Short mmCIF file of C-alpha atoms in Angstrom, two decimals:
data_model
loop_
_atom_site.label_atom_id
_atom_site.label_comp_id
_atom_site.label_asym_id
_atom_site.label_seq_id
_atom_site.Cartn_x
_atom_site.Cartn_y
_atom_site.Cartn_z
CA MET A 1 100.46 63.66 85.15
CA THR A 2 99.76 59.98 84.46
CA SER A 3 100.73 58.15 81.29
CA THR A 4 97.12 58.27 80.05
CA GLU A 5 96.82 62.05 80.38
CA VAL A 6 97.55 64.25 77.39
CA ARG A 7 98.71 67.79 78.03
CA VAL A 8 96.85 70.26 75.84
CA PRO A 9 99.28 72.52 73.93
CA PHE A 10 99.53 76.09 75.18
CA VAL A 11 98.24 77.53 71.89
CA ALA A 12 95.11 75.39 72.09
CA ARG A 13 94.55 76.47 75.68
CA ALA A 14 95.07 80.12 74.78
CA VAL A 15 92.66 80.22 71.83
CA PRO A 16 89.46 80.59 73.92
CA TYR A 17 90.98 83.67 75.56
CA LEU A 18 91.88 85.43 72.32
CA PRO A 19 88.45 87.06 71.76
CA LEU A 20 88.42 88.32 75.34
CA GLY A 21 91.86 89.85 74.85
CA LEU A 22 90.65 91.59 71.70
CA PHE A 23 87.58 92.95 73.48
CA ALA A 24 89.79 94.22 76.30
CA ALA A 25 92.06 95.91 73.75
CA LEU A 26 88.95 97.51 72.25
CA GLY A 27 87.91 98.74 75.69
CA ALA A 28 91.38 100.18 76.26
CA THR A 29 91.24 101.95 72.87
CA LEU A 30 87.79 103.39 73.53
CA ALA A 31 89.02 104.70 76.88
CA TYR A 32 91.77 106.56 75.01
CA VAL A 33 89.27 107.98 72.53
CA VAL A 34 87.08 109.29 75.37
CA ARG A 35 89.97 111.48 76.51
CA LEU A 36 91.04 112.74 73.10
CA PRO A 37 89.44 116.19 73.65
CA CYS A 38 91.88 116.65 76.52
CA ARG A 39 94.78 114.83 74.87
CA THR A 40 94.67 117.33 72.00
CA GLY A 41 94.96 120.38 74.26
CA GLY A 42 91.90 120.49 76.49
CA TRP A 43 93.91 119.88 79.67
CA ASN A 44 95.03 123.49 79.62
CA ASP A 45 91.45 124.67 80.28
CA GLN A 46 89.97 123.14 83.45
CA VAL A 47 86.39 124.07 82.54
CA THR A 48 86.73 122.39 79.15
CA THR A 49 88.28 119.37 80.82
CA TYR A 50 85.19 118.96 82.99
CA THR A 51 82.61 119.69 80.32
CA ASN A 52 84.28 117.23 77.95
CA PHE A 53 84.39 114.61 80.73
CA CYS A 54 88.04 113.85 80.01
CA TYR A 55 89.77 114.64 83.29
CA THR A 56 92.79 112.53 84.30
CA ASP A 57 95.30 112.75 87.16
CA ILE A 58 98.09 111.52 84.90
CA TYR A 59 98.81 114.74 82.99
CA PRO A 60 98.71 117.34 85.82
CA LEU A 61 100.64 115.19 88.30
CA TYR A 62 103.58 115.08 85.91
CA PHE A 63 104.07 118.75 86.77
CA ASP A 64 102.65 118.93 90.28
CA ARG A 65 104.62 116.01 91.77
CA ALA A 66 108.03 116.91 90.32
CA LEU A 67 107.97 113.95 87.94
CA SER A 68 109.30 116.20 85.21
CA THR A 69 112.58 116.66 87.11
CA GLN A 70 113.05 114.26 90.05
CA ASP A 71 112.29 110.87 91.62
CA PRO A 72 108.95 111.26 93.42
CA TYR A 73 110.15 109.95 96.80
CA PHE A 74 113.52 111.72 96.85
CA ALA A 75 112.30 114.99 95.36
CA ALA A 76 113.33 118.18 97.15
CA VAL A 77 109.78 119.52 97.28
CA PRO A 78 107.37 120.46 100.09
CA PHE A 79 105.77 117.49 101.86
CA ASP A 80 102.36 118.17 100.31
CA LYS A 81 103.93 117.92 96.83
CA GLN A 82 105.33 114.43 97.40
CA VAL A 83 103.63 111.60 95.50
CA GLU A 84 100.66 110.45 97.59
CA TYR A 85 100.71 106.84 96.38
CA PRO A 86 102.33 103.61 97.63
CA VAL A 87 105.78 102.82 96.31
CA VAL A 88 105.04 100.42 93.44
CA LEU A 89 102.75 102.96 91.83
CA GLY A 90 105.15 105.80 92.55
CA GLU A 91 108.00 103.97 90.87
CA VAL A 92 105.83 103.04 87.90
CA MET A 93 105.26 106.77 87.51
CA GLN A 94 108.98 107.40 87.88
CA VAL A 95 110.07 104.88 85.25
CA ILE A 96 107.56 106.20 82.72
CA SER A 97 108.72 109.75 83.41
CA TRP A 98 112.31 108.70 82.56
CA PHE A 99 111.17 107.66 79.10
CA ALA A 100 109.08 110.81 78.71
CA ARG A 101 112.03 113.06 79.60
CA ALA A 102 114.49 111.17 77.42
CA VAL A 103 112.77 112.03 74.16
CA GLY A 104 112.67 115.82 74.30
CA ALA A 105 113.33 118.87 76.46
CA ASP A 106 109.93 120.58 76.10
CA VAL A 107 108.09 119.95 79.36
CA GLY A 108 104.63 120.29 77.83
CA ALA A 109 105.44 117.66 75.21
CA GLN A 110 106.97 115.48 77.90
CA ALA A 111 103.72 115.57 79.89
CA VAL A 112 101.67 114.47 76.88
CA ARG A 113 104.20 111.72 76.19
CA PHE A 114 104.03 110.71 79.86
CA TYR A 115 100.27 110.39 79.50
CA ASP A 116 100.53 108.35 76.29
CA LEU A 117 103.09 105.94 77.73
CA THR A 118 101.05 105.56 80.91
CA VAL A 119 97.94 104.80 78.88
CA ILE A 120 99.81 102.08 76.98
CA LEU A 121 100.80 100.48 80.29
CA LEU A 122 97.27 100.80 81.69
CA GLY A 123 95.77 99.36 78.51
CA ILE A 124 98.07 96.37 78.83
CA CYS A 125 97.04 96.02 82.48
CA LEU A 126 93.38 95.99 81.43
CA VAL A 127 93.98 93.26 78.86
CA VAL A 128 96.01 91.22 81.34
CA GLY A 129 93.42 91.75 84.07
CA VAL A 130 90.60 90.60 81.81
CA LEU A 131 92.48 87.46 80.75
CA LEU A 132 93.38 86.63 84.35
CA MET A 133 89.78 87.22 85.44
CA ALA A 134 88.56 84.84 82.72
CA ALA A 135 90.98 82.18 83.96
CA VAL A 136 89.79 82.68 87.55
CA ALA A 137 86.14 82.39 86.48
CA GLY A 138 86.88 79.02 84.90
CA PRO A 139 85.69 77.48 81.64
CA THR A 140 82.01 77.60 82.62
CA ARG A 141 81.99 81.38 83.26
CA ARG A 142 84.91 82.63 81.14
CA TRP A 143 82.85 85.12 79.15
CA ASP A 144 81.79 86.95 82.30
CA ALA A 145 85.12 88.78 81.93
CA LEU A 146 83.52 90.85 79.16
CA TRP A 147 82.06 93.02 81.91
CA TYR A 148 85.59 94.05 82.85
CA ALA A 149 86.76 94.37 79.26
CA ILE A 150 84.15 96.56 77.69
CA SER A 151 81.61 97.88 80.21
CA PRO A 152 80.94 101.62 79.77
CA ALA A 153 81.89 102.47 83.36
CA VAL A 154 85.28 100.80 82.91
CA VAL A 155 85.88 102.62 79.62
CA LEU A 156 85.01 105.98 81.17
CA ALA A 157 87.16 105.53 84.28
CA ALA A 158 90.10 103.55 82.89
CA TYR A 159 92.63 106.38 82.58
CA ILE A 160 91.66 108.73 85.40
CA ASN A 161 94.38 107.25 87.59
CA TRP A 162 96.69 104.23 87.76
CA ASP A 163 94.18 101.81 89.35
CA LEU A 164 94.36 99.24 86.55
CA VAL A 165 97.88 98.31 87.68
CA ALA A 166 96.54 97.15 91.05
CA GLY A 167 93.64 95.46 89.24
CA ALA A 168 95.97 93.27 87.18
CA LEU A 169 97.99 92.33 90.28
CA SER A 170 94.81 91.50 92.20
CA MET A 171 93.51 89.26 89.44
CA GLY A 172 96.93 87.61 89.25
CA MET A 173 96.75 86.95 92.97
CA LEU A 174 93.32 85.33 92.62
CA LEU A 175 94.48 83.10 89.78
CA ALA A 176 97.63 82.05 91.65
CA TRP A 177 95.49 81.18 94.69
CA ALA A 178 93.03 79.28 92.48
CA ARG A 179 95.95 77.25 91.06
CA GLN A 180 97.22 76.62 94.61
CA ARG A 181 100.43 78.56 94.11
CA GLN A 182 100.34 80.23 97.50
CA VAL A 183 103.79 81.84 97.42
CA LEU A 184 103.07 83.51 94.08
CA ALA A 185 99.64 84.56 95.33
CA GLY A 186 101.23 86.19 98.36
CA VAL A 187 103.90 87.97 96.34
CA LEU A 188 101.30 89.38 93.94
CA LEU A 189 99.05 90.42 96.82
CA GLY A 190 101.95 92.16 98.56
CA LEU A 191 102.75 94.03 95.35
CA ALA A 192 99.08 94.92 94.89
CA ILE A 193 98.90 96.37 98.41
CA ALA A 194 102.07 98.32 97.67
CA THR A 195 100.31 99.72 94.58
CA LYS A 196 96.89 100.60 95.97
CA PHE A 197 95.79 99.84 99.51
CA TYR A 198 92.41 98.23 98.85
CA PRO A 199 93.71 94.66 98.12
CA LEU A 200 94.47 94.43 101.85
CA MET A 201 90.78 93.56 102.25
CA PHE A 202 91.35 90.24 100.46
CA LEU A 203 93.47 88.95 103.33
CA GLY A 204 90.37 89.14 105.49
CA ALA A 205 88.42 87.07 102.98
CA LEU A 206 91.15 84.43 102.89
CA PHE A 207 91.30 84.37 106.70
CA LEU A 208 87.55 83.81 107.11
CA LEU A 209 87.45 80.90 104.69
CA THR A 210 90.60 79.48 106.28
CA LEU A 211 88.94 79.67 109.67
CA ARG A 212 85.98 77.76 108.30
CA THR A 213 88.03 75.09 106.48
CA ALA A 214 91.12 74.93 108.74
CA ARG A 215 93.40 75.10 105.66
CA TRP A 216 95.94 77.06 107.70
CA ARG A 217 99.19 76.19 105.97
CA PRO A 218 98.25 77.66 102.54
CA PHE A 219 96.91 80.79 104.22
CA LEU A 220 99.99 81.29 106.40
CA VAL A 221 102.31 80.73 103.42
CA THR A 222 100.36 83.34 101.45
CA LEU A 223 100.34 85.73 104.40
CA GLY A 224 104.10 85.36 104.83
CA ALA A 225 104.75 85.90 101.14
CA THR A 226 102.47 88.94 101.17
CA ALA A 227 104.32 90.51 104.09
CA GLY A 228 107.69 89.62 102.58
CA ALA A 229 106.92 91.13 99.19
CA TRP A 230 105.51 94.28 100.77
CA ILE A 231 108.59 94.71 102.97
CA VAL A 232 111.04 94.09 100.12
CA VAL A 233 109.57 96.83 97.94
CA ASN A 234 108.91 99.29 100.78
CA ALA A 235 112.03 98.92 102.94
CA PRO A 236 114.47 100.82 100.66
CA PHE A 237 112.19 103.86 100.63
CA MET A 238 111.47 103.62 104.35
CA ILE A 239 115.22 103.69 104.98
CA PHE A 240 116.45 106.18 102.41
CA ALA A 241 113.37 108.34 101.68
CA TRP A 242 111.27 108.28 104.83
CA GLU A 243 109.46 111.57 104.22
CA GLY A 244 108.53 110.63 100.67
CA TRP A 245 107.53 107.11 101.69
CA ARG A 246 105.23 108.16 104.52
CA ARG A 247 103.42 110.78 102.44
CA PHE A 248 100.78 108.26 101.34
CA TYR A 249 100.01 107.17 104.89
CA VAL A 250 99.91 110.68 106.32
CA PHE A 251 97.75 111.84 103.44
CA SER A 252 95.33 108.93 103.93
CA GLN A 253 95.03 109.64 107.64
CA GLU A 254 94.68 113.41 107.45
CA ARG A 255 92.59 113.62 104.29
CA GLY A 256 89.13 114.98 104.91
CA VAL A 257 85.86 113.92 103.36
CA ASP A 258 86.11 114.14 99.60
CA TRP A 259 84.01 113.69 96.46
CA GLY A 260 81.81 110.65 96.09
CA SER A 261 81.64 109.67 99.73
CA PRO A 262 78.26 109.45 101.52
CA TRP A 263 79.95 111.30 104.39
CA LEU A 264 80.09 114.37 102.13
CA PHE A 265 76.29 114.27 101.88
CA PHE A 266 75.96 114.08 105.65
CA GLN A 267 78.30 117.05 106.07
CA ASN A 268 76.59 119.05 103.34
CA LYS A 269 73.19 118.55 104.95
CA GLY A 270 74.48 119.11 108.48
CA ILE A 271 73.14 115.81 109.77
CA PRO A 272 73.97 115.41 113.48
CA VAL A 273 76.75 112.95 114.41
CA LEU A 274 77.16 111.64 110.85
CA GLY A 275 77.77 115.12 109.47
CA ASP A 276 79.77 116.75 112.26
CA GLY A 277 81.66 113.85 113.86
CA ASP A 278 85.18 112.56 113.30
CA VAL A 279 84.80 110.94 109.89
CA SER A 280 87.93 108.83 110.27
CA LYS A 281 86.52 107.22 113.42
CA LEU A 282 83.00 106.98 111.99
CA GLY A 283 84.31 105.37 108.82
CA MET A 284 86.43 102.85 110.70
CA ALA A 285 83.55 102.00 113.02
CA SER A 286 81.16 101.56 110.09
CA LEU A 287 83.65 99.37 108.26
CA ALA A 288 84.25 97.30 111.40
CA ILE A 289 80.50 96.71 111.79
CA LEU A 290 80.11 95.65 108.16
CA CYS A 291 83.17 93.39 108.36
CA LEU A 292 81.80 91.78 111.51
CA GLY A 293 78.57 91.09 109.64
CA ILE A 294 80.53 89.58 106.74
CA ALA A 295 82.47 87.39 109.19
CA VAL A 296 79.29 86.09 110.81
CA LEU A 297 77.81 85.43 107.38
CA ALA A 298 80.93 83.58 106.20
CA LEU A 299 80.97 81.36 109.29
CA ALA A 300 77.22 80.84 109.69
CA ALA A 301 76.15 80.24 106.08
CA PRO A 302 74.79 76.75 105.42
CA ARG A 303 77.51 76.21 102.81
CA ARG A 304 80.96 77.75 102.66
CA PRO A 305 80.82 80.95 100.55
CA ARG A 306 82.95 81.29 97.46
CA LEU A 307 86.14 83.33 97.80
CA ALA A 308 84.99 85.89 95.23
CA GLN A 309 81.77 86.48 97.17
CA ILE A 310 83.61 87.38 100.37
CA CYS A 311 86.18 89.48 98.50
CA PHE A 312 83.36 91.44 96.84
CA LEU A 313 81.48 92.05 100.10
CA ALA A 314 84.64 93.15 101.91
CA LEU A 315 85.72 95.48 99.10
CA ALA A 316 82.23 96.97 98.71
CA ALA A 317 82.09 97.60 102.47
CA PHE A 318 85.47 99.33 102.29
CA MET A 319 84.35 101.59 99.46
CA MET A 320 80.99 102.51 100.97
CA THR A 321 82.50 103.58 104.31
CA ASN A 322 85.56 105.36 102.91
CA LYS A 323 86.14 109.11 103.18
CA VAL A 324 86.73 109.23 99.43
CA TRP A 325 84.97 107.46 96.57
CA SER A 326 86.58 108.59 93.34
CA PRO A 327 85.03 107.72 89.93
CA GLN A 328 87.88 105.33 89.10
CA PHE A 329 87.12 103.15 92.14
CA VAL A 330 84.63 101.36 89.92
CA LEU A 331 87.67 99.62 88.43
CA TRP A 332 88.36 98.02 91.81
CA LEU A 333 84.95 96.48 92.11
CA VAL A 334 83.88 95.40 88.62
CA PRO A 335 85.82 92.10 88.38
CA PHE A 336 84.93 91.06 91.93
CA ALA A 337 81.27 92.01 91.52
CA VAL A 338 81.05 89.91 88.35
CA LEU A 339 82.90 86.96 89.87
CA ALA A 340 80.64 87.14 92.92
CA ARG A 341 77.35 87.31 91.04
CA PRO A 342 77.34 87.45 87.22
CA ASN A 343 73.69 88.39 86.90
CA TRP A 344 73.18 91.06 84.26
CA LYS A 345 70.20 92.94 85.75
CA PRO A 346 71.78 94.30 88.97
CA LEU A 347 75.08 94.77 87.15
CA VAL A 348 73.43 96.92 84.48
CA LEU A 349 71.63 98.93 87.17
CA TRP A 350 74.91 99.55 88.97
CA GLN A 351 76.74 100.42 85.74
CA LEU A 352 74.07 103.00 84.92
CA ALA A 353 74.55 104.50 88.38
CA GLU A 354 78.31 104.65 87.80
CA ILE A 355 77.85 106.32 84.42
CA TRP A 356 75.53 108.89 86.00
CA TYR A 357 78.08 109.55 88.74
CA PHE A 358 80.88 109.95 86.19
CA ILE A 359 78.83 112.62 84.41
CA ALA A 360 77.60 114.25 87.62
CA ILE A 361 80.96 114.70 89.35
CA TRP A 362 82.46 116.77 86.52
CA LEU A 363 79.31 118.87 86.07
CA TYR A 364 79.24 119.43 89.82
CA LEU A 365 82.89 120.50 89.96
CA VAL A 366 82.48 122.99 87.13
CA ALA A 367 79.74 124.69 89.15
CA GLN A 368 81.96 124.92 92.24
CA SER A 369 84.52 127.58 93.12
CA PRO A 370 86.72 128.82 91.53
CA PHE A 371 84.78 128.29 88.28
CA SER A 372 81.22 128.79 89.55
CA ARG A 373 79.78 128.03 86.12
CA ASN A 374 76.22 127.28 87.18
CA ASP A 375 75.15 127.56 83.56
CA LEU A 376 77.29 124.53 82.73
CA GLY A 377 77.04 122.51 85.92
CA ILE A 378 74.66 121.02 88.47
CA GLY A 379 73.88 121.75 92.10
CA ASP A 380 74.21 119.84 95.35
CA ASP A 381 70.92 117.95 95.28
CA THR A 382 71.38 116.68 91.73
CA TYR A 383 74.94 115.65 92.47
CA PHE A 384 73.94 113.72 95.58
CA THR A 385 71.43 111.67 93.58
CA ALA A 386 74.49 110.26 91.83
CA VAL A 387 76.32 109.64 95.11
CA TRP A 388 73.39 107.69 96.53
CA GLY A 389 72.76 105.96 93.23
CA ARG A 390 76.08 104.17 93.59
CA VAL A 391 75.51 103.37 97.25
CA ILE A 392 72.04 101.95 96.65
CA THR A 393 72.87 99.90 93.56
CA ILE A 394 75.97 98.38 95.17
CA GLY A 395 73.88 97.71 98.26
CA ILE A 396 71.40 95.85 96.06
CA MET A 397 74.19 93.70 94.62
CA MET A 398 75.51 93.01 98.10
CA ALA A 399 72.05 91.90 99.16
CA PHE A 400 71.84 89.47 96.24
CA VAL A 401 75.26 88.05 97.07
CA VAL A 402 74.20 87.59 100.70
CA ARG A 403 71.05 85.84 99.45
CA ASP A 404 73.16 83.54 97.27
CA ILE A 405 75.39 82.70 100.23
CA LEU A 406 72.43 81.89 102.44
CA ARG A 407 70.70 79.98 99.62
CA PRO A 408 73.49 78.39 97.54
CA ASP A 409 70.95 76.92 95.12
CA LYS A 410 70.40 80.47 93.84
CA ASP A 411 74.10 80.95 93.02
CA VAL A 412 74.39 80.71 89.23
CA VAL A 413 78.12 80.03 89.46
CA ARG A 414 77.52 76.88 91.49
CA GLN A 415 75.12 75.28 89.06
CA GLY A 416 76.13 71.91 87.60
CA ASP A 417 77.85 70.58 90.73
CA VAL A 418 80.48 73.36 90.67
CA ASP A 419 81.77 74.49 94.05
CA ASP A 420 84.39 77.27 93.83
CA GLN A 421 86.57 77.20 90.71
CA GLY A 422 88.54 80.17 92.00
CA GLY A 423 88.76 78.94 95.56
CA GLY A 424 92.00 77.01 95.35
CA VAL A 425 92.35 74.88 98.49
CA PHE A 426 88.83 75.93 99.51
CA ASP A 427 87.27 74.23 96.48
CA ASP A 428 85.21 71.28 97.80
CA ALA A 429 86.87 71.67 101.22
CA ARG A 430 85.09 70.34 104.28
CA ASP A 431 83.91 72.63 107.04
CA ARG A 432 85.98 72.45 110.23
CA PHE A 433 84.44 75.38 112.07
CA THR A 434 81.04 76.97 111.55
CA LEU A 435 78.52 78.84 113.66
CA THR A 436 75.78 76.54 112.33
CA PRO A 437 75.80 72.95 111.05
CA ALA A 438 76.95 72.76 107.42
CA VAL A 439 74.49 71.65 104.76
CA ARG A 440 75.86 70.19 101.50
#
């Protein structure tokens, strides 16, 4: 800082973010209200849970994963009852369960308290994630973070699972990278991967833009910090609780096609190859093809893509080819979709598709065995309109992002001589390797 520069006080810098924090707190509160029918006793009736659209994994897993009595990774339970999440998330669950158990001996009350304490943590993660997203977007696009704070799909899905923890870590990683703090970015990314696996896709985005700009040192520092952080938090469990630690990886490998995935439609309709093949191999092959297309796009575009654009495309490809596409996965994509292309029309279309899927999945489940309440639920064909609604609307957004990459003048974020406010060392970087001559 030179002698002529004046550092703006922290309070003054924080003031523009205050309204966004309040909106995020409102979104977190509304998400709690949505689940009040279950919070007040509805969890004990599965049919009511579905028809009130208030299902959450948080309450039942307190009982089903031995959280009411033991550490999830060291628990003396059958392998299929071990916690099926990476270690950061598993230990978050463990710490909260300690507080829940400390207050009273009644297990039912403990489970409700476990839910309430978890919701407080997740609400904080939403607020933090929104504020970090606003900082990543930069002063010209700060208010785009409202999509993450208060969108209906986020409110509906916020407390189904613990995904908001990984969301806050991922946004922290992006901000650290944008501020050129590569070690911190790597540590946060390693923790995010040790919370939910999807942030691993962001390493591919960083690699592609590094390949194009030859900014290798920042990338390698971040990669090393990512690996180091992941090892530090995983190694103790790998050494002392191997069976509990590997549960997540075995479960991910052996898990069959589940709700929300397009592969379920192919299986349901008996479509040759797509419906009767090895879904793990088909999914990996499909993802590899899409990632290859993203790589060619990143290296052949007339102007270097923004980091958020490649992160969004990679994450969307991962979700669309996955064996499972749970309702809460919308929380993964919202901030990256908005950072990639903050255009309200395709975002609203996608959000409507997500809302329809959120309604459809619970009505579909209530009509399935063992409930078979066809009078309350919907059938296969109606349910699959919701599955394909998400696929199509996300595909539309991906197409617009690809268009913006190929025609940078259409990118609303880059108006006013802005390059990539969240790009860190990539911002205004020269091309060193491309498949076509760069145009600036």
